[in-house]
CSV table of C-alpha atoms and ligand atoms in Angstrom, one decimal:
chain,number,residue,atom,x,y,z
A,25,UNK,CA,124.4,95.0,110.9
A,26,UNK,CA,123.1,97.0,107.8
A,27,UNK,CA,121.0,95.7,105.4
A,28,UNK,CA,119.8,97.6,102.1
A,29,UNK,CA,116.9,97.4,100.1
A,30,UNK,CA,117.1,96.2,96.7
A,31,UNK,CA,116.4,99.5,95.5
A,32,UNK,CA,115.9,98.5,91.6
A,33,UNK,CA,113.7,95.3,91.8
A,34,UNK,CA,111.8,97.4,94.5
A,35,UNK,CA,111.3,100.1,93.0
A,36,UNK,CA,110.3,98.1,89.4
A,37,UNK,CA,107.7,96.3,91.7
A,38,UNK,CA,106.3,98.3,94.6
A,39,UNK,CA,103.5,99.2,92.3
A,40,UNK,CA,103.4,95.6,90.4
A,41,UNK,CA,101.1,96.1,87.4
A,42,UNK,CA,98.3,93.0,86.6
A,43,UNK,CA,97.9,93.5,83.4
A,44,UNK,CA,95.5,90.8,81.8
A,45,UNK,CA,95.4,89.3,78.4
A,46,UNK,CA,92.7,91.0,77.0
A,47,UNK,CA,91.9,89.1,73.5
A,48,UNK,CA,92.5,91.9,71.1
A,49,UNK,CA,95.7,93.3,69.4
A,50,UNK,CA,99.0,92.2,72.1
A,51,UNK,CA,100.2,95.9,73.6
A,52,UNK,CA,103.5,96.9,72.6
A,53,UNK,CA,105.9,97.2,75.6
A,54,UNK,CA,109.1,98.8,75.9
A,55,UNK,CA,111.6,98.6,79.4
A,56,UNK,CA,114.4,100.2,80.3
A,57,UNK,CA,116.8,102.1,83.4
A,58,UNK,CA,116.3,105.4,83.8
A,59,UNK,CA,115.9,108.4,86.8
A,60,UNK,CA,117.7,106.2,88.8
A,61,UNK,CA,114.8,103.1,88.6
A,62,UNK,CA,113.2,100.8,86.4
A,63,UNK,CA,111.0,102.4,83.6
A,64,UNK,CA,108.2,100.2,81.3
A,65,UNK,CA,106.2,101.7,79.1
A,66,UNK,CA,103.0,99.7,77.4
A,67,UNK,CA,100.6,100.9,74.9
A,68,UNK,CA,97.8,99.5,73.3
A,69,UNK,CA,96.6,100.8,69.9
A,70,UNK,CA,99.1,102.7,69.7
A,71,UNK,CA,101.6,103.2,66.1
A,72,UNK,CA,104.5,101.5,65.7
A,73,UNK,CA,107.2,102.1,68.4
A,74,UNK,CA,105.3,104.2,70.3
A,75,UNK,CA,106.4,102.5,73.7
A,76,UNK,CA,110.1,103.0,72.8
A,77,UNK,CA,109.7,106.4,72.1
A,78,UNK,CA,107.8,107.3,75.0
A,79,UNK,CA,110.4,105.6,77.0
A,80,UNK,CA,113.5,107.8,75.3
A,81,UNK,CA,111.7,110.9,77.2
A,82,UNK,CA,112.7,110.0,80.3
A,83,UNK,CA,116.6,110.5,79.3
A,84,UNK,CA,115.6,113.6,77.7
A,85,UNK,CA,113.9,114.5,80.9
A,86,UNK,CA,116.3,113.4,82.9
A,87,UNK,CA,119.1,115.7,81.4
A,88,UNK,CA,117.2,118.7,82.4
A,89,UNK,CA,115.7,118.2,85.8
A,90,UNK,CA,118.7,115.8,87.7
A,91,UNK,CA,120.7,116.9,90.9
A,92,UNK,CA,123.4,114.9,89.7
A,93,UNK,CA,124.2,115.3,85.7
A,94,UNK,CA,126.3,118.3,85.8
A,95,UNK,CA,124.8,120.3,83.4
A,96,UNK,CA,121.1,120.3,84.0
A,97,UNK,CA,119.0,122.6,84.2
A,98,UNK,CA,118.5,122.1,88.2
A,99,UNK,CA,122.4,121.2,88.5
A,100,UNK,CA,123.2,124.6,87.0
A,101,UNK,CA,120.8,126.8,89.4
A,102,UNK,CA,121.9,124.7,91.9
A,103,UNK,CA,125.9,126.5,91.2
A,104,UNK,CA,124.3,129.7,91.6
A,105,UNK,CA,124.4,130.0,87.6
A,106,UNK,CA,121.2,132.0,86.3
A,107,UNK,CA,120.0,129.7,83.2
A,108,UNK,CA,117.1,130.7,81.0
A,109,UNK,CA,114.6,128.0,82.2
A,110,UNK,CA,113.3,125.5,79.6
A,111,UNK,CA,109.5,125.7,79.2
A,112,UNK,CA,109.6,122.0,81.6
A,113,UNK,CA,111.5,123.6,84.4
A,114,UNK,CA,109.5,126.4,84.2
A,115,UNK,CA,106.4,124.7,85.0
A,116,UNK,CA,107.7,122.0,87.4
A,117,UNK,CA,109.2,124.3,89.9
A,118,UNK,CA,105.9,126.5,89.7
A,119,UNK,CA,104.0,122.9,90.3
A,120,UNK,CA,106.6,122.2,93.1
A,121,UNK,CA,106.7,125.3,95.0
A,122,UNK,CA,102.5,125.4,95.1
A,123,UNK,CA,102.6,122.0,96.6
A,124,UNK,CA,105.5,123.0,99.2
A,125,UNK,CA,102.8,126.0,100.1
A,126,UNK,CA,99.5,123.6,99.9
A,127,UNK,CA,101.3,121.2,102.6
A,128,UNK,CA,102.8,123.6,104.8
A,129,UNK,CA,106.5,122.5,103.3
A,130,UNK,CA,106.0,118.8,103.8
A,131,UNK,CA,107.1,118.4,100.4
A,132,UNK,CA,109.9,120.2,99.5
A,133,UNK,CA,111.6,121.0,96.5
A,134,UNK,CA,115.0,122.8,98.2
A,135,UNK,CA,116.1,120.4,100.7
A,136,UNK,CA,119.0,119.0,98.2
A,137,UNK,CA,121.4,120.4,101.0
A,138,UNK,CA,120.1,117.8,103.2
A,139,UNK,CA,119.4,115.1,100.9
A,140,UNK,CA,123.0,115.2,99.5
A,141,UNK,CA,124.0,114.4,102.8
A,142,UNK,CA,122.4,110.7,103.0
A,143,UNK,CA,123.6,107.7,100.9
A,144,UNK,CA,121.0,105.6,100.2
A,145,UNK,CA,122.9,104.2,97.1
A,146,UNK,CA,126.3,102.8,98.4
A,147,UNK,CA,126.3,99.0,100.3
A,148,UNK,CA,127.8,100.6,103.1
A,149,UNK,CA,126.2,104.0,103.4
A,150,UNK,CA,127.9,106.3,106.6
A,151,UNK,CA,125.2,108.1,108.8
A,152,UNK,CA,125.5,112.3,108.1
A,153,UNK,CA,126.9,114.4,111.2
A,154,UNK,CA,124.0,115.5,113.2
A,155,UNK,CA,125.9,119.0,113.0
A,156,UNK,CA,125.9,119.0,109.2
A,157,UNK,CA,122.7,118.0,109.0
A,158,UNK,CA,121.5,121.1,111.4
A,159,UNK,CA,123.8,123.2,109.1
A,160,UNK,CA,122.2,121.9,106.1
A,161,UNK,CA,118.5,122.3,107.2
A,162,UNK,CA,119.5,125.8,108.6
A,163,UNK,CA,119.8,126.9,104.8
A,164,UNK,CA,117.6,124.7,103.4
A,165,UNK,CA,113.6,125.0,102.9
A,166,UNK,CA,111.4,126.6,100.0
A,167,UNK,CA,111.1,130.2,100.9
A,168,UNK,CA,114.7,130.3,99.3
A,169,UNK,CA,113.5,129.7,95.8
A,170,UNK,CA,112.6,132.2,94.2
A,171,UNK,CA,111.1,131.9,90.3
A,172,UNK,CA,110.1,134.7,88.5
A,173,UNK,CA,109.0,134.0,84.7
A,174,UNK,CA,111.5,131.6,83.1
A,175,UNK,CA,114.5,132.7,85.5
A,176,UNK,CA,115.0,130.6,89.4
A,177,UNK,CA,117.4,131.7,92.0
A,178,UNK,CA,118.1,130.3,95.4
A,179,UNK,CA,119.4,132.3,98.6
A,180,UNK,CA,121.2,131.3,101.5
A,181,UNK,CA,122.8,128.7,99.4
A,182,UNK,CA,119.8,126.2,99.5
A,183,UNK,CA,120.2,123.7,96.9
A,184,UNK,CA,116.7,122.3,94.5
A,185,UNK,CA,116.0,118.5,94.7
A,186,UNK,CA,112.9,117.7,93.0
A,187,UNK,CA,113.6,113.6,93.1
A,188,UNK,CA,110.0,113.8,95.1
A,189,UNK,CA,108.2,115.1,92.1
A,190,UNK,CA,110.0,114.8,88.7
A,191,UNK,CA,108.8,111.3,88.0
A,192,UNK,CA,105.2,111.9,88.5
A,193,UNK,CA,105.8,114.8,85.9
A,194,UNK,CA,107.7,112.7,83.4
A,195,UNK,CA,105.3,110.6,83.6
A,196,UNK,CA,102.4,113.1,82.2
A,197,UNK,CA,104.4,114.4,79.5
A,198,UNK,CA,105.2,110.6,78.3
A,199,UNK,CA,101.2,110.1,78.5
A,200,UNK,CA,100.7,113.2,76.7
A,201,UNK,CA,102.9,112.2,73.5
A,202,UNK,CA,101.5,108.7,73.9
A,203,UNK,CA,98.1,110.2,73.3
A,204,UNK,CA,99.2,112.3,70.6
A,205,UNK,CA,99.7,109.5,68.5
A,206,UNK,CA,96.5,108.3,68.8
A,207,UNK,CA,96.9,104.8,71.3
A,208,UNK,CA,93.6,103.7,72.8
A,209,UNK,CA,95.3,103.3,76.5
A,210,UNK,CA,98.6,102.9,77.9
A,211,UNK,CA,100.4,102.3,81.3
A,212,UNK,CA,103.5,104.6,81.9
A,213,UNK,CA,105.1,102.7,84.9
A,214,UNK,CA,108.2,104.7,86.3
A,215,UNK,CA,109.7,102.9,89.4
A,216,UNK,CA,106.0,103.0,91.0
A,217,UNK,CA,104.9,106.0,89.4
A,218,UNK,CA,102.3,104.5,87.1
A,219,UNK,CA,100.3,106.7,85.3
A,220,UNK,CA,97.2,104.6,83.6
A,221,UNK,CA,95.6,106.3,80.4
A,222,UNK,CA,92.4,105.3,78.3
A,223,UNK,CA,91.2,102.3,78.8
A,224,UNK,CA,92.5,98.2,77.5
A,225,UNK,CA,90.7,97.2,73.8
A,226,UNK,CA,87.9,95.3,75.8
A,227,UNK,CA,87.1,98.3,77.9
A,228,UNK,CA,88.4,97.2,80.9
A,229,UNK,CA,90.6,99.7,83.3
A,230,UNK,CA,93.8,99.2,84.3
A,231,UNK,CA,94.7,97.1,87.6
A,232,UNK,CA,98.0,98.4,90.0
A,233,UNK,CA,99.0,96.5,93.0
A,234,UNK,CA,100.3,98.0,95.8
A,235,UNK,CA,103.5,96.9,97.0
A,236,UNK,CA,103.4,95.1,100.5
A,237,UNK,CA,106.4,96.6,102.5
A,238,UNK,CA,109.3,95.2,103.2
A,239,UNK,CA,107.9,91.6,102.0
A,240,UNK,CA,109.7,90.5,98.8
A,241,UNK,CA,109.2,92.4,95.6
A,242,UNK,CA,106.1,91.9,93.9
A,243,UNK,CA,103.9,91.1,96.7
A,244,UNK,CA,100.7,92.5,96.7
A,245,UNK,CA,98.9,93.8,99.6
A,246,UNK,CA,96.1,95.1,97.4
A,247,UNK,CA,94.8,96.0,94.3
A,248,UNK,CA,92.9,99.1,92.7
A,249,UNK,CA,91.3,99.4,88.9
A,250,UNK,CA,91.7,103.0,87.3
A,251,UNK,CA,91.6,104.3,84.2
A,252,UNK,CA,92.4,107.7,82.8
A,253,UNK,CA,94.4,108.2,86.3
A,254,UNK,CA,97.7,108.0,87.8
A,255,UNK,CA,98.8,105.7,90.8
A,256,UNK,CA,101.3,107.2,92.5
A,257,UNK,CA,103.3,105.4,95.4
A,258,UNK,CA,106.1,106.5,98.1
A,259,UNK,CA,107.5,104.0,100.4
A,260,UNK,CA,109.7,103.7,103.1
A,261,UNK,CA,110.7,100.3,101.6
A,262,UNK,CA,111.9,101.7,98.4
A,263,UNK,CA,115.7,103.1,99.3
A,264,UNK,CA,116.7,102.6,102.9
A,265,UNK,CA,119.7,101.6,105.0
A,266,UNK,CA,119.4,99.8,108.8
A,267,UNK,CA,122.1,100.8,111.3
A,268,UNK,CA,122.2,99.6,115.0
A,269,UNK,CA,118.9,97.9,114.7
A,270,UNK,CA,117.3,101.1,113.2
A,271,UNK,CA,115.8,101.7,109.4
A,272,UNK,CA,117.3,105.3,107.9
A,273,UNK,CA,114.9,105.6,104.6
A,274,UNK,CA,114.8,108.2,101.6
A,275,UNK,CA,112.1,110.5,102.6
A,276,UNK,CA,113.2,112.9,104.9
A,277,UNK,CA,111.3,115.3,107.3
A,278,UNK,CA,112.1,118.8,106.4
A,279,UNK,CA,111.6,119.7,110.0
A,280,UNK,CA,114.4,117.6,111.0
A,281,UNK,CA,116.6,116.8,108.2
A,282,UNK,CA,116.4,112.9,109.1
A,283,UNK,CA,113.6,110.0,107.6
A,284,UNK,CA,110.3,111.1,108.4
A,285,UNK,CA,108.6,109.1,111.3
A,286,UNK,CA,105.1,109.8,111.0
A,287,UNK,CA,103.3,106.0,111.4
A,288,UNK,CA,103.2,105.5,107.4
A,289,UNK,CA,105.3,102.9,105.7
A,290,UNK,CA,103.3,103.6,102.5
A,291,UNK,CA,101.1,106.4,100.7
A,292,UNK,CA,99.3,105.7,97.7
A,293,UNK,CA,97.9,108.9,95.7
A,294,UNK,CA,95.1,108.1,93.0
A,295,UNK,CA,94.6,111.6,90.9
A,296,UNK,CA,95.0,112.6,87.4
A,297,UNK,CA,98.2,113.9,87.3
A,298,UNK,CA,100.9,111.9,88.0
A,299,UNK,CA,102.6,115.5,89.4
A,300,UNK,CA,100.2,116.2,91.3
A,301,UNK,CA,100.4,112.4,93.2
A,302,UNK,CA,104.1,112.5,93.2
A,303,UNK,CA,104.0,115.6,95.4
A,304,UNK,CA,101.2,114.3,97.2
A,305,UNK,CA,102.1,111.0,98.5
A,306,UNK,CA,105.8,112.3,99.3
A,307,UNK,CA,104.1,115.1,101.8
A,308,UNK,CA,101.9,112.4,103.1
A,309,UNK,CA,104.4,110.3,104.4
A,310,UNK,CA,105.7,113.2,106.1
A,311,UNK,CA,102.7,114.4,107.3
A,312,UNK,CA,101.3,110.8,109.0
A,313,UNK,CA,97.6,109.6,108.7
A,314,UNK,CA,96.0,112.6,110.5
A,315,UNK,CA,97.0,115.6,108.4
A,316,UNK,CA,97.8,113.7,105.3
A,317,UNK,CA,94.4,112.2,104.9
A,318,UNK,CA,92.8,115.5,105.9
A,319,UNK,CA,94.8,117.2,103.0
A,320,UNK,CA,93.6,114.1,100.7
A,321,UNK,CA,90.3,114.3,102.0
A,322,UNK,CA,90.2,118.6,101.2
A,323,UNK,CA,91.3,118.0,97.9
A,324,UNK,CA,88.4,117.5,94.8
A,325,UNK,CA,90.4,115.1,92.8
A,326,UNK,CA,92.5,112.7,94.8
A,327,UNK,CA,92.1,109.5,97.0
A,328,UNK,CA,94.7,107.6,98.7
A,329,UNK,CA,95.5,104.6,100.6
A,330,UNK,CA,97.8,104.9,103.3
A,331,UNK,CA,99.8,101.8,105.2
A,332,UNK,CA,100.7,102.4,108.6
A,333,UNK,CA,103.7,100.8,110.8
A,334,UNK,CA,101.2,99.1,113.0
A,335,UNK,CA,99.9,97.4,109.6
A,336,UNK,CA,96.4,99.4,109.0
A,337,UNK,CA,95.2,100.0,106.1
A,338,UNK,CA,93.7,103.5,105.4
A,339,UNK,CA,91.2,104.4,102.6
A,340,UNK,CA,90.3,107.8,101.6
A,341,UNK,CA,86.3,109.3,101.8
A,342,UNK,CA,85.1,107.8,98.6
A,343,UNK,CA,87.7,105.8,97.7
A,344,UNK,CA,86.2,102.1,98.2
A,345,UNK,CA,82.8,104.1,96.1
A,346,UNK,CA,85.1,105.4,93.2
A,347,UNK,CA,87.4,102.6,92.4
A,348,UNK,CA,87.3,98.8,92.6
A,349,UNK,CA,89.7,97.9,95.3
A,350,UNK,CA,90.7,94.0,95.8
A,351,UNK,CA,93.2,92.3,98.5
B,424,LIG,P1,109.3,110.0,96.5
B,424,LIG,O1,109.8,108.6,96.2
B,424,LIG,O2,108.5,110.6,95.4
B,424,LIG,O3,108.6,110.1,97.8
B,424,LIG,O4,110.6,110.9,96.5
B,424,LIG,C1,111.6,110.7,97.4
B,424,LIG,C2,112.8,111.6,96.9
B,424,LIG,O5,112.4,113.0,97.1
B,424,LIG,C3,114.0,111.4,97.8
B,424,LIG,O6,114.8,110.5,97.2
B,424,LIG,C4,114.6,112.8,97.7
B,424,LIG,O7,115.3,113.0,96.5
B,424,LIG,C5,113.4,113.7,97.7
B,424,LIG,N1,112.8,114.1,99.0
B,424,LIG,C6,113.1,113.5,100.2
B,424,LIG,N2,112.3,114.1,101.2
B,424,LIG,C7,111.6,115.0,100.6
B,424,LIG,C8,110.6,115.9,101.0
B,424,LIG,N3,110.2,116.0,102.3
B,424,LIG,N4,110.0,116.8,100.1
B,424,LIG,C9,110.4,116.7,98.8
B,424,LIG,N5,111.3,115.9,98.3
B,424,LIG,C10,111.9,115.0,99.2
B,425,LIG,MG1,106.9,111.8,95.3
């Protein structure tokens, strides 16, 4: 029996916002499909169709930094091609190959070799061949990138994939030209990647629920108040396929070249950069609860909350202190 999850509605919901009436001016929202997910963009204060254009970034983005869209940027260093790197690509593989060396390669920007090899799209995805996996991983791994100015090359045929990262950085360029036109606070909410800035017209922060797993989409386990910070959540939950009796999910262990098993069904990264939690909570769930809160814990500006298989809740040193937190 195989059974897959309902990767949209999940991925709209595993971070479900709560965003209360708040008596002043009504927020302007604008929703849409994009980078493969659901993408909402509300603003308050903000000028006339600000939400809507804030949300056409994410195609723009989405043309330079996909694996699949043939001529991207990443598509066309992928071919061995050797494009002139947009000022965006520039910086995200510089961001992505500091993270792959700040978490020992937990995160990983060149594993595309591997991830091509899983379906986690199709109704009835097939499992990869263990050997083509090994062969994969064999020539995969971020040691093979190397970026120099605005030109990126890869060796040994390892291919980039920077689906772990490119929404979290998306989503701090979208709150950047939000802010440039002035809005008070907005929520930039790409498929769980919510970056939260300024605060509502009453002075209240921003609530974001995280996502119980595997329950049905929507339901929260609990719920944190930010402002000025993003909210940045991986799941297990969010694209996976069972076979035999045993759950195949989108996160892989660059180790191994299959779905990392590390005891965590859900990392939640609090910093403020939405980059900077993308990369985080993807390494986290690869990491487990030991090392990945230890890494949390080291870092200045970051706070997590982690969901383990045996259903514990871990918080972060400072976390609870920091931020309201609510069941
Ligand atoms: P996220 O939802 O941010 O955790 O990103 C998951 C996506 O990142 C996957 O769909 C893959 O495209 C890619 N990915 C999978 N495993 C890793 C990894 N260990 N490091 C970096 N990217 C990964
Ligand atoms: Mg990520």
């Amino acid at each position: 029996m195989k059974k897959r999850g309902s990767r949209a509605v999940c991925a709209l919901l595993a971070v479900l916002l709560l965003l209360s009436a708040c008596g002043a001016a009504a927020p302007e929202t604008a929703t849409g499909f994009a980078l493969d997910t659901v993408v909402s963009v509300t603003v308050w204060g903000g000028e006339e169709g600000s939400a809507g254009r804030a949300l056409e970034l994410c195609g723009r983005y989405e043309a330079v930094f996909s694996r699949t869209l043939e001529d991207s940027e990443i598509s066309r260093i992928n071919r061995g091609e050797d494009p002139a790197l947009s000022e965006d690509s520039e910086a995200l593989m510089a961001l992505s190959l500091d993270w792959a060396a700040r978490t020992s390669g937990a995160f990983d920007p060149a594993l595309g070799a591997v991830t091509s090899l899983w379906d986690f799209h199709s109704e009835d995805p097939d499992l990869p061949d263990p050997d083509d996996v090994a062969a994969a991983l064999a020539r995969s791994g971020y040691g093979r990138v190397a970026l120099a100015g605005d030109r990126c090359s890869l060796s040994d045929g390892a291919q980039l994939d920077l689906g772990g990262v490119a929404k979290g950085y998306i989503a701090d360029r979208i709150g950047e030209a939000i802010a440039a036109e002035g809005a008070a606070g907005a929520v930039v909410n790409l498929g769980g990647d919510v970056l939260c800035l300024g605060h509502k017209p009453d002075g209240s922060g921003f609530t974001v629920g995280i996502q119980k797993p595997f329950a049905d989409a929507g339901e929260v386990l609990l719920s944190v108040t930010v402002s000025d910070m993003a909210v940045v959540t991986s799941g297990v939950y969010e694209r996976y396929f069972t076979r035999d009796g045993r759950t195949y999910h989108h996160i892989l262990d660059p180790e191994t070249g299959y779905p990392a098993e590390s005891g965590l069904v859900s990392v939640t990264v609090l910093t403020p950069s939405a980059a900077d939690g993308d990369a985080l909570a993807t390494a986290c769930l690869v990491l487990g609860p030991q090392e990945g809160m230890a890494l949390i814990d080291g870092l200045e500006n970051a706070w997590a909350v982690f969901l383990t298989d045996s259903g514990e809740i871990l918080f972060s040193e400072g976390l609870r202190e920091r931020f309201s937190v609510r069941d």
